[in-house]
Coordinates of C-alpha atoms in Angstrom, one line a residue:
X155 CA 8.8 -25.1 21.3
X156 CA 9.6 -24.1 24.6
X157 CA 11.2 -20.5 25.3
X158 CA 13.2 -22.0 28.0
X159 CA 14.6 -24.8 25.3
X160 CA 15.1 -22.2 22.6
X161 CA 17.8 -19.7 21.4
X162 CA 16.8 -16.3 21.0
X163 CA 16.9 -14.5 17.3
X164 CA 16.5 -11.1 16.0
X165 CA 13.8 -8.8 17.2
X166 CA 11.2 -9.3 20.3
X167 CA 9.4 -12.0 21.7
X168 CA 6.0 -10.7 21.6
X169 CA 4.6 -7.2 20.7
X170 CA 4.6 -6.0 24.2
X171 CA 8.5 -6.9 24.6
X172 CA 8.9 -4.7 22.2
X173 CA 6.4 -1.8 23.6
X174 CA 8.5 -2.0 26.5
X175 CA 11.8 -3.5 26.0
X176 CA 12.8 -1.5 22.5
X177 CA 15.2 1.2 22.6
X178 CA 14.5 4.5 21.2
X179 CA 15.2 4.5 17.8
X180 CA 18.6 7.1 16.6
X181 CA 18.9 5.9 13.0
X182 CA 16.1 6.1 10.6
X183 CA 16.7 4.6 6.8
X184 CA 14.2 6.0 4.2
X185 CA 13.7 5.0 1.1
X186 CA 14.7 7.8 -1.5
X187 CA 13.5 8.2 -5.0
X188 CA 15.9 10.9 -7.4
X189 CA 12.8 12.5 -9.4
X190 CA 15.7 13.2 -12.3
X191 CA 15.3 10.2 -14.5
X192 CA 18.8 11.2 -16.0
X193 CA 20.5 11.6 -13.1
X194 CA 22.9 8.5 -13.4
X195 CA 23.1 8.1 -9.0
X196 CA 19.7 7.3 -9.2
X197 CA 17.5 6.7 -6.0
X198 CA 19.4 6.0 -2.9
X199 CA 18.9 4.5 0.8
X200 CA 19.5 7.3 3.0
X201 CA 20.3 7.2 6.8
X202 CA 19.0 9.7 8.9
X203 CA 19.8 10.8 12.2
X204 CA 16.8 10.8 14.8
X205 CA 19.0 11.2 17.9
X206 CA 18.0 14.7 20.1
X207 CA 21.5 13.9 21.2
X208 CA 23.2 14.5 18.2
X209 CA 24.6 17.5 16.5
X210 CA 23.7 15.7 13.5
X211 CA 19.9 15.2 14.3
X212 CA 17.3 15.6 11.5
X213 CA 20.4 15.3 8.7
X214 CA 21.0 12.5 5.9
X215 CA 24.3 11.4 7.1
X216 CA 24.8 8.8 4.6
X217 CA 23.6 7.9 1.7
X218 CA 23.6 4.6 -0.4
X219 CA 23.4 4.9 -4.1
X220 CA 21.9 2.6 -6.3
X221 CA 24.2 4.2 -9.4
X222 CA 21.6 3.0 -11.8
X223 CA 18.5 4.8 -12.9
X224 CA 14.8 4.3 -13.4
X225 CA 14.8 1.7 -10.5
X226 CA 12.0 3.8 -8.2
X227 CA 12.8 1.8 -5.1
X228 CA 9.8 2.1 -3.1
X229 CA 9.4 -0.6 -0.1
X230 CA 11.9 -2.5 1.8
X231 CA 11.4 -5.1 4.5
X232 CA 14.0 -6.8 6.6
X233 CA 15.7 -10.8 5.9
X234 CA 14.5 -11.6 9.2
X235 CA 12.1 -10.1 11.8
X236 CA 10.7 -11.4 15.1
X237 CA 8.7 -14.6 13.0
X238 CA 12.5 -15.9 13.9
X239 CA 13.0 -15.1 17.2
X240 CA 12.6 -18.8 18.7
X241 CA 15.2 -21.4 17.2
X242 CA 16.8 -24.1 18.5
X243 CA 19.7 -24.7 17.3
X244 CA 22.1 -21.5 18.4
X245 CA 24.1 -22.0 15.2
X246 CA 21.3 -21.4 13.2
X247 CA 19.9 -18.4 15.0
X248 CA 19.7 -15.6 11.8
X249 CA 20.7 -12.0 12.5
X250 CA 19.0 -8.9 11.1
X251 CA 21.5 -7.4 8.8
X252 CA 20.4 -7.2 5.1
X253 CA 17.5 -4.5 4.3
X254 CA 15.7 -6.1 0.8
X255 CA 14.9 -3.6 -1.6
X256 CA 12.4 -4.0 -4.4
X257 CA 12.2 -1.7 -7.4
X258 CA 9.0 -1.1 -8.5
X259 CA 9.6 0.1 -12.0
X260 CA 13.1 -1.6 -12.9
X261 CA 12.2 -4.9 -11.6
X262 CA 15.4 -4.9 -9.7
X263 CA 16.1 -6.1 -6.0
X264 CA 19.1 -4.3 -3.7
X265 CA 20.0 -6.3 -1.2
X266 CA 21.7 -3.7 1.2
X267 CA 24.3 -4.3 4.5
X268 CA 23.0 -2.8 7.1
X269 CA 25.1 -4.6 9.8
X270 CA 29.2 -4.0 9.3
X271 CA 28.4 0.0 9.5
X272 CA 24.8 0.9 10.8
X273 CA 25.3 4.3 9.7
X274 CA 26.5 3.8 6.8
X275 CA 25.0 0.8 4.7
X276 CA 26.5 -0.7 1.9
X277 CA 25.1 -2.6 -1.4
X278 CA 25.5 -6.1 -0.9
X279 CA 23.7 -7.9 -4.1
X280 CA 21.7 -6.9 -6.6
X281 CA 18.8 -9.2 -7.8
X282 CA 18.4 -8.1 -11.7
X283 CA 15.0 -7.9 -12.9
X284 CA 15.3 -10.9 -15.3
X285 CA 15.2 -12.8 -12.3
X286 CA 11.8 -12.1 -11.9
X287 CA 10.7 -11.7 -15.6
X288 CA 12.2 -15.4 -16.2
X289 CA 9.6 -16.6 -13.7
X290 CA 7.1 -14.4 -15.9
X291 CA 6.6 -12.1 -12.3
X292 CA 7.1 -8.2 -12.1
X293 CA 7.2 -5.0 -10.5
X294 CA 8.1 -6.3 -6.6
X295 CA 6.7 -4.7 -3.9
X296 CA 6.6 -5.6 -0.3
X297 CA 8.7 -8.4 1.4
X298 CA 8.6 -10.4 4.8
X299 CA 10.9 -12.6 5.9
X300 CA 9.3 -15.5 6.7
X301 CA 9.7 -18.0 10.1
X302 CA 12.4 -20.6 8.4
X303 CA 14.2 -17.2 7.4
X304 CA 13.8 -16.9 3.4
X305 CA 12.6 -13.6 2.0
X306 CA 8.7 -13.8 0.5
X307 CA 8.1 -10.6 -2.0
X308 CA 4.7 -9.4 -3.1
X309 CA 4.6 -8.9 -7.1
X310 CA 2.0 -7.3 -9.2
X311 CA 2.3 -7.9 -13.1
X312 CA 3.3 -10.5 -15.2
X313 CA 6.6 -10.3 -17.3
X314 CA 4.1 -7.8 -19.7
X315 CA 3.3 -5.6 -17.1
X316 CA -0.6 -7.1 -16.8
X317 CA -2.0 -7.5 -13.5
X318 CA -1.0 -10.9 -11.2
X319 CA -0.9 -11.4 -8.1
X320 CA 1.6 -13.8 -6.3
X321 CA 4.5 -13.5 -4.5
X322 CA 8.5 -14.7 -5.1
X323 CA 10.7 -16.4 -2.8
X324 CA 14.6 -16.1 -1.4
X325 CA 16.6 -18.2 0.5
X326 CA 18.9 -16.8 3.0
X327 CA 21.5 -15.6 0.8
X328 CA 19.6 -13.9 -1.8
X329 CA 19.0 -17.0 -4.6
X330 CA 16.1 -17.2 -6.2
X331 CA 13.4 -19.9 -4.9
X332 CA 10.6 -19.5 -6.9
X333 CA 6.9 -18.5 -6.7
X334 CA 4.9 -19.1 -3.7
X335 CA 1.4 -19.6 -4.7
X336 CA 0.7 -23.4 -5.5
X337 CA -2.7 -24.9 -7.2
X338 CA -5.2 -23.2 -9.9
X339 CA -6.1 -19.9 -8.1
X340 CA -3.7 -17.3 -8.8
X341 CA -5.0 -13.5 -7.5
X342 CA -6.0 -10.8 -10.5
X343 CA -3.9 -8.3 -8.5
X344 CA -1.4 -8.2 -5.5
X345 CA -0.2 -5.4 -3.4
X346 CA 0.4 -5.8 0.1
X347 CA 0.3 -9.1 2.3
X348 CA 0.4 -10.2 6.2
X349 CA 0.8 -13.4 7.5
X350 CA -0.7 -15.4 10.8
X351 CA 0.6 -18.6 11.1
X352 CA -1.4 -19.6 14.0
X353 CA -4.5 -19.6 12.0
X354 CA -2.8 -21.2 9.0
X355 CA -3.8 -17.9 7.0
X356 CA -2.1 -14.8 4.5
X357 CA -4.2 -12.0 3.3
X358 CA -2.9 -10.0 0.4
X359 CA -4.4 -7.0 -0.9
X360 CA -4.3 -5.6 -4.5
X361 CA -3.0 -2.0 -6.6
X362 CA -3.1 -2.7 -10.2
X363 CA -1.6 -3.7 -13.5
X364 CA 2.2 -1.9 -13.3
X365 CA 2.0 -0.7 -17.0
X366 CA -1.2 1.5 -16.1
X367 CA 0.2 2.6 -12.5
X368 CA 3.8 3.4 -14.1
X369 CA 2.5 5.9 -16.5
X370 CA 0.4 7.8 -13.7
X371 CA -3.2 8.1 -12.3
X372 CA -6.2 8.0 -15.1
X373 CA -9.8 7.5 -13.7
X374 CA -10.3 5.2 -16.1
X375 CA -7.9 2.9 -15.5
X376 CA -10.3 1.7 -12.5
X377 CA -12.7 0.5 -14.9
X378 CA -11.1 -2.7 -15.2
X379 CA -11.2 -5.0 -12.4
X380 CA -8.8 -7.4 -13.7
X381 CA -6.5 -4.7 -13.9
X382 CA -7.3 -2.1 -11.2
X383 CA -7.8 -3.9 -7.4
X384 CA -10.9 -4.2 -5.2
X385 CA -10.3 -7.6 -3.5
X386 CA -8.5 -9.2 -0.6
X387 CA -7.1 -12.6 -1.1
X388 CA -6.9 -15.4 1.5
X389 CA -4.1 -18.1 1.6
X390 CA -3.8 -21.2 3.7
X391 CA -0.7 -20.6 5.0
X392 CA 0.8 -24.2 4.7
X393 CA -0.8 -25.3 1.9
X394 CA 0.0 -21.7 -0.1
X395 CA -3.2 -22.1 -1.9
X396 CA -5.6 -18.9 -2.8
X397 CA -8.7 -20.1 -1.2
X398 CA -10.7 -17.4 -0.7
X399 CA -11.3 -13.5 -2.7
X400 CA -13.6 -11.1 -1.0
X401 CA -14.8 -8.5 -3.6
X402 CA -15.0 -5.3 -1.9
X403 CA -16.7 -3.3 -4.6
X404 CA -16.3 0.3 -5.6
X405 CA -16.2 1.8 -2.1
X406 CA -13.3 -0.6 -1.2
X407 CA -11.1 0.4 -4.8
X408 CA -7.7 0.1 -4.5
X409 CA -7.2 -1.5 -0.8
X410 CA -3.3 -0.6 -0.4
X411 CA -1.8 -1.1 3.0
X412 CA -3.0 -4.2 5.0
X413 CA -2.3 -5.6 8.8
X414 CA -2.9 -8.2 10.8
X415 CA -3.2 -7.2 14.5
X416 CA 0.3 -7.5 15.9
X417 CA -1.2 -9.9 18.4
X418 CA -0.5 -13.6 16.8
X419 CA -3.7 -15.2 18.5
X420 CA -5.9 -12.2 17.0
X421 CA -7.6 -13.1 13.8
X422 CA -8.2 -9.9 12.4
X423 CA -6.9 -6.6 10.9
X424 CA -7.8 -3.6 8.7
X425 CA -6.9 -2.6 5.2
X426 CA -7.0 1.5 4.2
X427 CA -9.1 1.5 0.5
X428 CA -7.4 4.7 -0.8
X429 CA -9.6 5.8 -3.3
X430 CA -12.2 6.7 -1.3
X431 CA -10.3 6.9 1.7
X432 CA -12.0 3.8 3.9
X433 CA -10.9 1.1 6.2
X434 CA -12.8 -2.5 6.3
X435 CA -12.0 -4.5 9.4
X436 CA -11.8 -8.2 8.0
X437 CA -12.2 -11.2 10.2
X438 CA -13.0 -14.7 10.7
X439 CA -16.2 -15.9 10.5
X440 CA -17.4 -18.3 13.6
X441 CA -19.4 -20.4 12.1
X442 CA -16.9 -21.5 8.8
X443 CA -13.7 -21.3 7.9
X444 CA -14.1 -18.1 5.7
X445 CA -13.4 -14.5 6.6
X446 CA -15.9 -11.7 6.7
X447 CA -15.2 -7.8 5.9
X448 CA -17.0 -4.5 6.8
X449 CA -16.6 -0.7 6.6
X450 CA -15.6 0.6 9.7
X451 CA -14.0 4.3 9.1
X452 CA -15.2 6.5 6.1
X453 CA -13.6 9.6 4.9
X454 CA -16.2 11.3 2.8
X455 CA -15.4 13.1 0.0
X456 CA -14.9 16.8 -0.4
X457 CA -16.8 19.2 -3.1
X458 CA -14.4 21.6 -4.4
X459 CA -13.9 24.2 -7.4
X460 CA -10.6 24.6 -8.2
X461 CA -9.3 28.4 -10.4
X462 CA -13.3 28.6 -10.4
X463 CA -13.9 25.5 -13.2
X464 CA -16.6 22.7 -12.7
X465 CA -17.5 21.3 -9.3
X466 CA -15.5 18.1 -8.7
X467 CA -15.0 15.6 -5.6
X468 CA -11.9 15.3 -4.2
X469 CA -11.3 12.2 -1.8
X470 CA -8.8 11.6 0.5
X471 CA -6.7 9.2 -1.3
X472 CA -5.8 7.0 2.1
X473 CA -2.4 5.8 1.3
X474 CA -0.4 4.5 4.4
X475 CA -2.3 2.5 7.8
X476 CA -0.3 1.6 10.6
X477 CA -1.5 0.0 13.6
X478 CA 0.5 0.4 16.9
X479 CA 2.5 -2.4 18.8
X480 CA 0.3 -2.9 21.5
X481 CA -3.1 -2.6 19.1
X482 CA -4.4 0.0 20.6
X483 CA -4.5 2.6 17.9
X484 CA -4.7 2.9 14.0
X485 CA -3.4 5.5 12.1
X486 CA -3.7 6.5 8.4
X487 CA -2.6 9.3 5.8
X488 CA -5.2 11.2 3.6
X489 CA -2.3 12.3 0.6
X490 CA -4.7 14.3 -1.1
X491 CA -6.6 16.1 1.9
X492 CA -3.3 16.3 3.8
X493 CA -4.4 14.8 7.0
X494 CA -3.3 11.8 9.3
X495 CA -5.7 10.4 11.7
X496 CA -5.3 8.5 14.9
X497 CA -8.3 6.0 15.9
X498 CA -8.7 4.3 19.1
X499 CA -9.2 0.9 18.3
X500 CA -10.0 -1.4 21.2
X501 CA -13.2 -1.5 20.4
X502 CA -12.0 -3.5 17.0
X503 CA -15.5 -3.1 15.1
X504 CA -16.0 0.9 16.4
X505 CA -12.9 2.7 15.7
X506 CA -13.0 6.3 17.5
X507 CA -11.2 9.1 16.4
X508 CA -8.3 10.3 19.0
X509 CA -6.2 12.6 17.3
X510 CA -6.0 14.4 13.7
X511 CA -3.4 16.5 12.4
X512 CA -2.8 18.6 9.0
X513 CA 0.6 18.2 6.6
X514 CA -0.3 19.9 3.7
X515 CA -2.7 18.0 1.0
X516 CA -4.5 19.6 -1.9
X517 CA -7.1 21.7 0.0
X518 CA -5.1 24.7 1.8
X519 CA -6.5 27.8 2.6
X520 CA -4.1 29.8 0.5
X521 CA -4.6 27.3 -3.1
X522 CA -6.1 27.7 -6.0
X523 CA -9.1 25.3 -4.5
X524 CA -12.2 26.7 -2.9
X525 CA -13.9 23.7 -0.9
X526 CA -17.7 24.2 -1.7
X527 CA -19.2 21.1 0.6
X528 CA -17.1 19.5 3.6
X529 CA -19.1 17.3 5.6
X530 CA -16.0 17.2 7.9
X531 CA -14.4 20.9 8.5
X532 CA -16.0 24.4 9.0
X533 CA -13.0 25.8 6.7
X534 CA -9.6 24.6 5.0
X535 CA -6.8 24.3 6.9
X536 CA -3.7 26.2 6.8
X537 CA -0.3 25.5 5.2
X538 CA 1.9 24.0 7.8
X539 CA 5.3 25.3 8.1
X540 CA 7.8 23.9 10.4
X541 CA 11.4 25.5 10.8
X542 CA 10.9 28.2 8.4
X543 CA 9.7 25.5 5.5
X544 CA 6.4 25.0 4.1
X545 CA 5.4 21.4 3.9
X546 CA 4.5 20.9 0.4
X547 CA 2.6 17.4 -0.9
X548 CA 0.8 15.4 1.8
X549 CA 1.4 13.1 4.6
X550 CA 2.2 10.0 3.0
X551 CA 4.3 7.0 4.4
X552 CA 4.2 6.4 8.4
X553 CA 6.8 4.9 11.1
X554 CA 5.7 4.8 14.4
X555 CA 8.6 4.2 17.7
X556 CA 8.4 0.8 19.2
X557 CA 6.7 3.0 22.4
X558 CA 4.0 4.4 20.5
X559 CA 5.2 7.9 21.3
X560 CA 6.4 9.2 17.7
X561 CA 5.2 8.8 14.5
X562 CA 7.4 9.7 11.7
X563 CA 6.1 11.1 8.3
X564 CA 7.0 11.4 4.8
X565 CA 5.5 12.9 1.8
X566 CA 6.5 11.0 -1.1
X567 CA 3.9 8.5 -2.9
X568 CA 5.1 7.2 -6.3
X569 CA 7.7 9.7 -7.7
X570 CA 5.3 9.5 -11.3
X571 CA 2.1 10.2 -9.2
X572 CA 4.2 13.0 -7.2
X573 CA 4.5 14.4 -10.5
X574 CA 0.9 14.3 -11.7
X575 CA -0.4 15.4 -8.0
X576 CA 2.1 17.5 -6.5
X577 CA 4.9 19.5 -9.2
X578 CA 5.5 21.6 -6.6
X579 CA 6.9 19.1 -3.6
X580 CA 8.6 17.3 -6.6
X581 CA 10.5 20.8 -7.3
X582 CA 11.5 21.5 -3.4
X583 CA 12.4 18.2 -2.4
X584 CA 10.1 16.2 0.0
X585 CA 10.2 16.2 4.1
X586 CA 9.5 14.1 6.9
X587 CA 7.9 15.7 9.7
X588 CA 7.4 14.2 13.5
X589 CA 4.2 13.9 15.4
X590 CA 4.2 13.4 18.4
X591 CA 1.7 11.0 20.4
X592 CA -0.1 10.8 23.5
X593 CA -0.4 6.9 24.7
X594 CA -2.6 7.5 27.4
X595 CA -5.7 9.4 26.6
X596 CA -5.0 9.4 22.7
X597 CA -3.9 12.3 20.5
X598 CA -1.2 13.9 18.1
X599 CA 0.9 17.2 18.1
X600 CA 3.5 18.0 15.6
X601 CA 6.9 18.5 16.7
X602 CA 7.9 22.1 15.5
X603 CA 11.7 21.4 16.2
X604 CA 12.0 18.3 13.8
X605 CA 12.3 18.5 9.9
X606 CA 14.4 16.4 7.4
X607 CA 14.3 17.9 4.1
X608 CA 15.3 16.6 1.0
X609 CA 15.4 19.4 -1.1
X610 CA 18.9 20.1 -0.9
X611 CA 20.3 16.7 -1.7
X612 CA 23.9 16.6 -3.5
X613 CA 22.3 15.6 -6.7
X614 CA 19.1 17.7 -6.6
X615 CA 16.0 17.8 -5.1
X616 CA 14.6 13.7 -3.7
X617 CA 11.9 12.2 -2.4
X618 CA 11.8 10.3 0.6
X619 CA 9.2 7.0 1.2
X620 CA 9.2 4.0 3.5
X621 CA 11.0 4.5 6.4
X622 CA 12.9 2.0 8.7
X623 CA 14.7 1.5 12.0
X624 CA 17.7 -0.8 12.6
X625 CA 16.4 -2.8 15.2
X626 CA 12.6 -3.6 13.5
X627 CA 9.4 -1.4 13.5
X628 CA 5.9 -1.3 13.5
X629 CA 5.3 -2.1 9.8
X630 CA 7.5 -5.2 9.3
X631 CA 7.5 -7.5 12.5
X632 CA 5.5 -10.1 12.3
X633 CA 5.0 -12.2 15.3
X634 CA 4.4 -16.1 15.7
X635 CA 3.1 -18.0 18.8
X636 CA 5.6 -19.8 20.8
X637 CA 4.1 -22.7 22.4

């Protein structure tokens, strides 16, 4: 389809447009968990004001309750992205104006207007969890719209909780399609997923069973592999068949986050493996029609004593990646060593590190943990305090501007794991800091005069996750090729 023939949707044409074309974002929506099981608000969408302008910049100006509790709403993703952009029938062109909201423990779906008042979003529809446990799928977690404009979601359990991997399906207004994944092969786990239509391909990665991930972290639980994940699954795209698993092993447990390059004619991406902290590049093989994987960043493992017991290695835990809009750099979060990384990545099998900066973590100069062996630092880093407040947790979810210039950081995982990792952030209320980045040579600073903190929320103490901008981001835009 010809751009000149088509009508123009939501979003950008291309990466680049956006690169250069997007406006600075002013509103930022995050994702808020209430830690207070009883607290009968529950968690909430909250809109943040990121405008310098602003007397109200770096404050929750709004906040959209889910008035239920024990949802943990955790991800969102938009009804439509730029995968719509070309139509051609103006009539038809869809608008970006719902933000979808799985749940990842209540099984629910919030289906939230973003559109009538930007700044102050509304509840449109909620999607109730037997929804999902009729079609024997559970605990949602990321959605895409797709290119016809239906809503694809990422599931991880059957209706018992057990690990399963496949992914539901909305039409435009929210009604329940059914699954996605057609023919015998159905994935032991699901997570994340990407899609390139170009090359007729998905790739989905994998977490783990939701009745082992709900109750917290045990070491054990990784024992398992058809519970706990270590493999990336690849779809055909039009045929939605599984048609090839790539077993990572133990160094690749867990891979979380996972990206396509924004570029729709690139056939590759990386996936951050947050147990050990790793990223594997995958990418089509030459010679066959199956896709290859190798390490290409490792974050080794740090020796520690903590109030002077045992020895014991603590690793990174690698929870976010993000990959810029023109595909120049990758960045990740190390939630338990409190670091975020920037890597040059134009070289696409040699990342090189650019830019690393400190947001707390487990391994501060001033706590209970002495670092015995650090293959990486000469001596723990300080506690990081910005506007009089001590960042507690770690870096955790990441937003980066359409320019590149600012990435946006929160510090709330999964409000049971907060609880099990860091008591402490849960107690205070989580933050989102602002680093800001140097496009040209490479390189990140933190921005001393921006903080949001959630620990004086009407209803106590939150915790903030994903983070979103009205017009699209970094993280949900996926891009087709017009021609």
């Amino acid at each position: 389809m010809q751009q000149s023939k088509c009508y123009c949707g939501p979003g950008y044409a291309t990466p680049l447009d956006a690169v250069r074309d997007g406006p600075r974002e002013k509103l930022l929506y995050v994702v808020t968990v209430q830690p207070d099981l009883d607290e009968p608000h529950g968690d909430y969408l909250s809109t943040v004001d990121v405008d310098p302008e602003s007397s109200t910049y770096c404050q929750v100006i709004h906040r959209t309750f889910t008035n239920s509790k024990g949802n943990e709403l955790h991800h969102s993703g938009w009804n439509t992205c730029s995968s719509c952009h070309f139509v051609g029938d103006e009539s038809k062109a869809p608008k970006r104006d719902r933000l979808i909201l799985p749940c990842l423990t209540s099984d629910r779906i919030f289906v939230v207007d973003v559109a009538t008042n930007p700044r102050a979003p509304t509840v449109h529809k909620v999607i109730e969890p037997d929804v999902l446990k009729n079609a024997n799928v559970t605990a949602p977690h990321t959605s895409h719209c797709l290119p016809n404009g239906n809503i694809m979601i990422s599931i991880m359990g059957d209706a018992d909780g057990k690990a399963k991997g496949d992914f539901v399906e909305f039409d435009k207004n929210f009604n329940f399609v059914g699954t996605w994944t057609k023919g015998d092969k159905v994935a032991m786990c699901g997570y994340d997923f990407w899609y390139q239509p170009f090359f007729n391909v998905m790739v989905a990665s994998e977490w783990g069973a939701p009745r082992l991930f709900r109750r917290g972290y045990h070491p054990s639980d990784i024992e398992d592999p058809t519970q706990y994940g270590r493999r990336l699954n690849f779809y055909k795209w039009n045929e939605r068949e599984l048609f090839q698993t790539i077993d990572l092993g133990e160094e690749g447990m867990t891979p979380l986050e996972i990206r396509f390059l924004h570029n729709p004619k690139e056939n590759q991406g990386y996936v951050g493996c947050t147990l050990y902290s790793n990223v594997y590049r995958f990418y089509k093989d030459e010679n066959s029609d199956k896709y290859l994987t190798e390490k290409v960043i490792d974050c080794p493992a740090k020796k520690v004593s903590v109030d002077g017991k045992e020895p014991e290695y603590v690793n990174g835990m690698m929870t976010d990646i993000l990959i810029s809009l023109d595909d120049r750099f990758l960045y990740f979060s190390n939630w338990m060593h409190g670091d975020i990384r920037q890597y040059d990545i134009t070289d696409r099998r040699n990342p090189k590190l650019t830019g690393q900066v400190w947001l707390g973590g487990s391994i501060l100069s001033d706590s209970k943990t002495k670092v015995l062996e650090d293959k990486e630092l000469t001596k723990q880093p300080d506690p990081t305090l910005i506007k009089g407040r001590r960042l507690l947790g770690g870096p955790q979810m990441l937003q980066l501007s359409l320019d590149g210039k600012r990435l946006y950081v929160s510090s709330s995982l999964f409000s049971p794991w907060d609880k099990q990792f860091y008591p402490d952030m849960v107690k205070a209320g989580g933050t989102i800091a602002l680093i800001d980045i140097d496009t040209v040579n490479g390189g990140m600073k933190i921005n001393e005069s921006f903080l949001v903190d959630f620990g004086n929320e009407p209803y106590g103490p939150s915790l903030p996750h994903e983070m979103r901008y009205p017009g699209g981001d970094c993280t949900s835009d996926i891009w087709i090729v017009n021609e």
